Short mmCIF file of C-alpha atoms and ligand atoms in Angstrom, two decimals:
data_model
loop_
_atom_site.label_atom_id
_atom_site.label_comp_id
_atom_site.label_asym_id
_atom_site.label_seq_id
_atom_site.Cartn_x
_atom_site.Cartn_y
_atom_site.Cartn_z
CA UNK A 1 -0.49 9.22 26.24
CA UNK A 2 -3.04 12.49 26.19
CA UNK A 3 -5.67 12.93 23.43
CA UNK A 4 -4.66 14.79 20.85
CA UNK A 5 -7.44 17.81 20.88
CA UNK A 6 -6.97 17.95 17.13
CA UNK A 7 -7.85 14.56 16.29
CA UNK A 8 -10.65 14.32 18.89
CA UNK A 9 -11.75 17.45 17.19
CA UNK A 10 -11.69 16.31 13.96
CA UNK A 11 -13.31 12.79 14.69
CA UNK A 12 -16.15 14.87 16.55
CA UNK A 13 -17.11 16.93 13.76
CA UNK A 14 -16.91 13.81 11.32
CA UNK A 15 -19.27 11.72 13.40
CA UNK A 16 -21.64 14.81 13.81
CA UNK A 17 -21.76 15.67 9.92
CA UNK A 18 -22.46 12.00 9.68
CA UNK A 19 -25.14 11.79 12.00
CA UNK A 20 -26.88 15.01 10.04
CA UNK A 21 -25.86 13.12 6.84
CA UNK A 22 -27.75 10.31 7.45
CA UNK A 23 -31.09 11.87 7.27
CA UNK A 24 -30.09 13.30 3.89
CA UNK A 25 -33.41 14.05 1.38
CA UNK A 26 -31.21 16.04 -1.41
CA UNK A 27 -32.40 13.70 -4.30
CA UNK A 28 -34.50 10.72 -5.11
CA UNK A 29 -31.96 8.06 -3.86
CA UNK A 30 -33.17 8.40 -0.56
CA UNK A 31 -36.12 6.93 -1.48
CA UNK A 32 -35.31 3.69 -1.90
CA UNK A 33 -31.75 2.91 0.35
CA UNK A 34 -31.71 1.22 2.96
CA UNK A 35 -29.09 3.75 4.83
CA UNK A 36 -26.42 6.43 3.99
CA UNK A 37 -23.24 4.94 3.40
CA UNK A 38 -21.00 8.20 4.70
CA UNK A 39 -17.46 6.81 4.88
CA UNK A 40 -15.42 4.75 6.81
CA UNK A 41 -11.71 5.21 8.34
CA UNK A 42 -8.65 7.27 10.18
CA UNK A 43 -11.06 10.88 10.20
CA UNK A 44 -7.14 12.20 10.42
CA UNK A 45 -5.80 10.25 7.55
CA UNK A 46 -2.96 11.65 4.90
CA UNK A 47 -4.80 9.15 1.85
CA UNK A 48 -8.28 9.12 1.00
CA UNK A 49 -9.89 6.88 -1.67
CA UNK A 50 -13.03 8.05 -3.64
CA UNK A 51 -15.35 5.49 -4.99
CA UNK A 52 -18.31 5.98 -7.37
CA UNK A 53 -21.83 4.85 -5.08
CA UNK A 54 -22.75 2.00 -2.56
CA UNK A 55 -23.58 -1.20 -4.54
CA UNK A 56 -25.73 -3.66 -2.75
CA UNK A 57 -23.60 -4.97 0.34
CA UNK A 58 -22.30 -1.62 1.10
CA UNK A 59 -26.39 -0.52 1.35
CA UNK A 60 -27.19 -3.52 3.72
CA UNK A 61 -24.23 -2.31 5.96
CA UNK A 62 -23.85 0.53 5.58
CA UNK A 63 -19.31 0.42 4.86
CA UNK A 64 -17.93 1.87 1.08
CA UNK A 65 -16.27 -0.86 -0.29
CA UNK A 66 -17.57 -4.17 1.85
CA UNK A 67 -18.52 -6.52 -1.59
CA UNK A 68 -16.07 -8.22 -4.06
CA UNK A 69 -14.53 -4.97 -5.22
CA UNK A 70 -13.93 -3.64 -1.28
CA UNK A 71 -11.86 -7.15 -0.85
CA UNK A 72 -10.08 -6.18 -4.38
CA UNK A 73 -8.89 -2.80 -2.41
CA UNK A 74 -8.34 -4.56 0.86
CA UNK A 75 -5.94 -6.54 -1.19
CA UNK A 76 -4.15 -3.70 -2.95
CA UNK A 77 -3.78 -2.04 0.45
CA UNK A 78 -2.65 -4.68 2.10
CA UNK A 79 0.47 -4.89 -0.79
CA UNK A 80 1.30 -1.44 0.18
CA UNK A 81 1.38 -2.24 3.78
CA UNK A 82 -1.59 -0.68 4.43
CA UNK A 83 -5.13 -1.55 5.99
CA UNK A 84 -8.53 0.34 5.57
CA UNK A 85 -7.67 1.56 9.52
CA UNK A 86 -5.28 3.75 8.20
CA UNK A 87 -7.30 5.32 5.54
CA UNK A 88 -10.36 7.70 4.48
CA UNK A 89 -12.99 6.05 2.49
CA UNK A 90 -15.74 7.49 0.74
CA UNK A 91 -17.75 7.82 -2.48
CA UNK A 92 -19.08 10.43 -4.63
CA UNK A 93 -22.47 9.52 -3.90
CA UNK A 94 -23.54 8.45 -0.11
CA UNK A 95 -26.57 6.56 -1.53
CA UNK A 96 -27.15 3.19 -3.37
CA UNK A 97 -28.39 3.92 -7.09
CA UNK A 98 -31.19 1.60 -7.91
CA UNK A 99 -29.74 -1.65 -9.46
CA UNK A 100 -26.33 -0.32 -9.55
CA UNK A 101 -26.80 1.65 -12.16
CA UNK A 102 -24.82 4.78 -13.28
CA UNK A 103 -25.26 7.76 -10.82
CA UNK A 104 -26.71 10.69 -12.65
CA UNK A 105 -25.80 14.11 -13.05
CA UNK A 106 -28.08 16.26 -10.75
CA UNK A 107 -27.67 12.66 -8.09
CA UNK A 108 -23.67 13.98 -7.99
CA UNK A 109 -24.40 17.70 -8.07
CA UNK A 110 -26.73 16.99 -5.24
CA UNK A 111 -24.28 15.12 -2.89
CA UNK A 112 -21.07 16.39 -3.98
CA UNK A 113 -21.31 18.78 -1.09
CA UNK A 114 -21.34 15.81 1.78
CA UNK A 115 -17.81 14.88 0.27
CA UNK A 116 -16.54 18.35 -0.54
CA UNK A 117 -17.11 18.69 3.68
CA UNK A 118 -15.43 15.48 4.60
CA UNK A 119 -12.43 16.15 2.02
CA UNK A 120 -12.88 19.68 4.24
CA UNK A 121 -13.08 17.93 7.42
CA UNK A 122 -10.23 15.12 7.08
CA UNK A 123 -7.63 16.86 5.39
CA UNK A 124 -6.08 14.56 3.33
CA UNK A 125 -3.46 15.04 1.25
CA UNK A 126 -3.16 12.69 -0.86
CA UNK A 127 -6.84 11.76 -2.75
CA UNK A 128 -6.91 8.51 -4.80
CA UNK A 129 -10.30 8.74 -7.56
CA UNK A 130 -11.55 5.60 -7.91
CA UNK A 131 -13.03 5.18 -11.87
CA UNK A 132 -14.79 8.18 -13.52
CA UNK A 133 -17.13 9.26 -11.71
CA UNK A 134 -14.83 10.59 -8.80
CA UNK A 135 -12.06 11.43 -11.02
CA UNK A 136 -13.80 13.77 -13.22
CA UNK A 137 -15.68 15.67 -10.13
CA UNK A 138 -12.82 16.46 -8.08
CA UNK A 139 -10.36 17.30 -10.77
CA UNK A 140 -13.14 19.29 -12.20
CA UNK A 141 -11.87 18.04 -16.20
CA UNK A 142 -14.01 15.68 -18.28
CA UNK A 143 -10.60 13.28 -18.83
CA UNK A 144 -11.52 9.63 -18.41
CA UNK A 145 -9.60 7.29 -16.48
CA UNK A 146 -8.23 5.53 -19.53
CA UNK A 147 -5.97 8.99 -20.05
CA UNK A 148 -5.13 10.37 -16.78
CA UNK A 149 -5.32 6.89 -14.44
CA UNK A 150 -1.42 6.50 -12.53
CA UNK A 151 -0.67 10.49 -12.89
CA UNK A 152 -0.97 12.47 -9.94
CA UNK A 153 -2.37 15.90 -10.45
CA UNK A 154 -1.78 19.17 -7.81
CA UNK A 155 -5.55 20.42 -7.61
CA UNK A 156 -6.77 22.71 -4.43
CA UNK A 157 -9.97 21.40 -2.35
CA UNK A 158 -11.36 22.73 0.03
CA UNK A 159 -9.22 25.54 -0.53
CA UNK A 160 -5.51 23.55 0.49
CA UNK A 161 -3.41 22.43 -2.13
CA UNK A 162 -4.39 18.50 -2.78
CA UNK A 163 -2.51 15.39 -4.92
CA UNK A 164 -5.14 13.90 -6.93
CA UNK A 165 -4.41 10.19 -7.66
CA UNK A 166 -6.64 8.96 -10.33
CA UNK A 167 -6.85 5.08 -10.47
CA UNK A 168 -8.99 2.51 -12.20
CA UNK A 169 -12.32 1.39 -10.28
CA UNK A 170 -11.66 -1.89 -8.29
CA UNK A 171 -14.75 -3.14 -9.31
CA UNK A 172 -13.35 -2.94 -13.24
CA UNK A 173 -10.10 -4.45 -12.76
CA UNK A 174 -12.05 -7.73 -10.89
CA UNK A 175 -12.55 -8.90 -14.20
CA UNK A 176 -9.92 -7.76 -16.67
CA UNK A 177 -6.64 -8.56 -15.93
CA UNK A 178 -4.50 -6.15 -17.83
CA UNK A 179 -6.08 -3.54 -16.00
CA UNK A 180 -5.91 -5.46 -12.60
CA UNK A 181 -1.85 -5.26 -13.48
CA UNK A 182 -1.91 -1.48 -14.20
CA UNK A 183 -4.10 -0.82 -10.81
CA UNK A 184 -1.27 -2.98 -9.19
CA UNK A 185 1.17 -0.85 -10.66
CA UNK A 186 -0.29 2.53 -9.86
CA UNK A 187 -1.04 1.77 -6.51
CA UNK A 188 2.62 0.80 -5.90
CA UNK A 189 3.32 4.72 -6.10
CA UNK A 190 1.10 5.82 -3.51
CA UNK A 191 3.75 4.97 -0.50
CA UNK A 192 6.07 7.75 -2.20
CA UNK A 193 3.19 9.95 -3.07
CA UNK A 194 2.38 9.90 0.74
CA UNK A 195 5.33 10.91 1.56
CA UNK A 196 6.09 13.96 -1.15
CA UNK A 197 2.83 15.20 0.32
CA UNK A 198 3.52 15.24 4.37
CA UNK A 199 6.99 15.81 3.95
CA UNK A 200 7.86 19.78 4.97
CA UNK A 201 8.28 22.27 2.40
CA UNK A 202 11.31 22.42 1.05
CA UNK A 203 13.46 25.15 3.04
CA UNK A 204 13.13 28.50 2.41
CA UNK A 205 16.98 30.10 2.06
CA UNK A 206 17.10 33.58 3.87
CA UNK A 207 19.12 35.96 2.03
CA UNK A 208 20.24 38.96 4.50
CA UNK A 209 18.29 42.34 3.34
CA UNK A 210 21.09 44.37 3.93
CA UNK A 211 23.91 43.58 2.25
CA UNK A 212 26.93 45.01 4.77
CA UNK A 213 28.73 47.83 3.23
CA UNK A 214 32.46 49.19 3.76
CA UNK A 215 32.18 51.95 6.07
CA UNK A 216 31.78 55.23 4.02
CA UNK A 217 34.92 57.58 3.89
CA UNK A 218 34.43 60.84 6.38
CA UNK A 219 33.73 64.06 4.87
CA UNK A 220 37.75 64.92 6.19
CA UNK A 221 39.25 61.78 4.61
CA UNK A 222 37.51 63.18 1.00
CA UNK A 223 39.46 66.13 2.01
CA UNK A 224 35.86 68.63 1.94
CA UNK A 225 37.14 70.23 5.60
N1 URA B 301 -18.07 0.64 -5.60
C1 URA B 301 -17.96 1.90 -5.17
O1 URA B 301 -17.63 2.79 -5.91
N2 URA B 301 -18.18 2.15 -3.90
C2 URA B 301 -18.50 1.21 -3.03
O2 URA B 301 -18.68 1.53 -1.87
C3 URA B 301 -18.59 -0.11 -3.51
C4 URA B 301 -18.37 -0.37 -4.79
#
């Protein structure tokens, strides 16, 4: 079967912004990573997960989501019928934070433009935020994950209209299992959320312009001649 020029496109101008990404100097993470950790997947995919930052394992190789919390997601994928293949996967911030901790404000505002050009790039449209951190920078509201987790949100990014899909953090469900059961639950909706989102609009009905009109009587049949 021929290439699709689109995806090859697409894939082309992922790898390249990666390539530039990887010598990224915006903040003071780069100082002590051992790599960029850019994003792995389908460049052309319709679902795209957000993390929060690369934890330890994803800094040695340089994957999102490679530790105990990446198997956690493999896992939930996997009851959806889906595999990382056939998804986008990124984080807020492309660097590792130094002993995990909490990325900080002018950290995000400094890398938020590498994902705001892969979101730009890739085309998703559906977007699942993983935890806070991702939730609250792409809907652009200070809700926590607590209040808004499970209910998809209509945003525009990148200017094209976007499902947001907020969803607890992996990593915080490893250890609690109520909120293992709700991540369970919410991801069971993102099969039907796919589809709402590539499915066409819904049709437009044309109504003629002109409605037709009775011929108008002559001038002789309103007796005026
Ligand atoms: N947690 C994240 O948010 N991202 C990763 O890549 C790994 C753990």
């Amino acid at each position: 079967m021929a290439a699709d020029p689109e995806a090859l496109n697409r894939r082309g101008a992922l790898a390249a912004y990666a390539t530039e990404t990887a010598a990224c100097t915006r903040c003071r993470l780069a100082e002590g990573r051992t790599q960029v950790v850019f994003g792995v997947g389908d460049p052309g995919a319709d679902l795209m997960f957000v993390g929060e930052a690369p934890g330890f394992h994803e800094d040695q190789q340089g994957y999102p989501f490679v530790g105990q919390a990446g198997k956690l997601l493999d896992k939930l994928l996997g009851g959806i019928g889906l595999t990382r293949e056939d998804v986008y996967i990124a984080n807020v911030i492309k660097c590792r934070p130094p002993g995990n901790r909490d990325p900080q404000a002018d950290e995000i505002q400094a890398c938020e433009g590498h994902l705001f050009r892969q979101l730009e790039l890739i085309e998703p449209k559906l977007v699942a935020t993983l935890g806070n951190f991702a939730t609250k920078l792409l809907s652009g509201k200070p809700h926590g994950i607590t209040r808004v987790h499970g209910r998809p949100q209509e945003t525009t990014l990148g200017g094209r209209p976007i499902t947001l899909y907020p969803l607890y953090h992996p990593a915080a469900a490893l250890y609690t299992p109520a909120m293992l059961r709700t991540l369970e639950d919410d991801f069971r909706r993102i099969p039907e959320l796919i589809a709402e989102g590539t499915s066409p609009p819904a049709q437009v009905i044309q109504f003629p312009t002109a409605v037709p009109q009775a011929p108008l009587p002559s001038a002789e049949q309103l007796g005026l001649f």
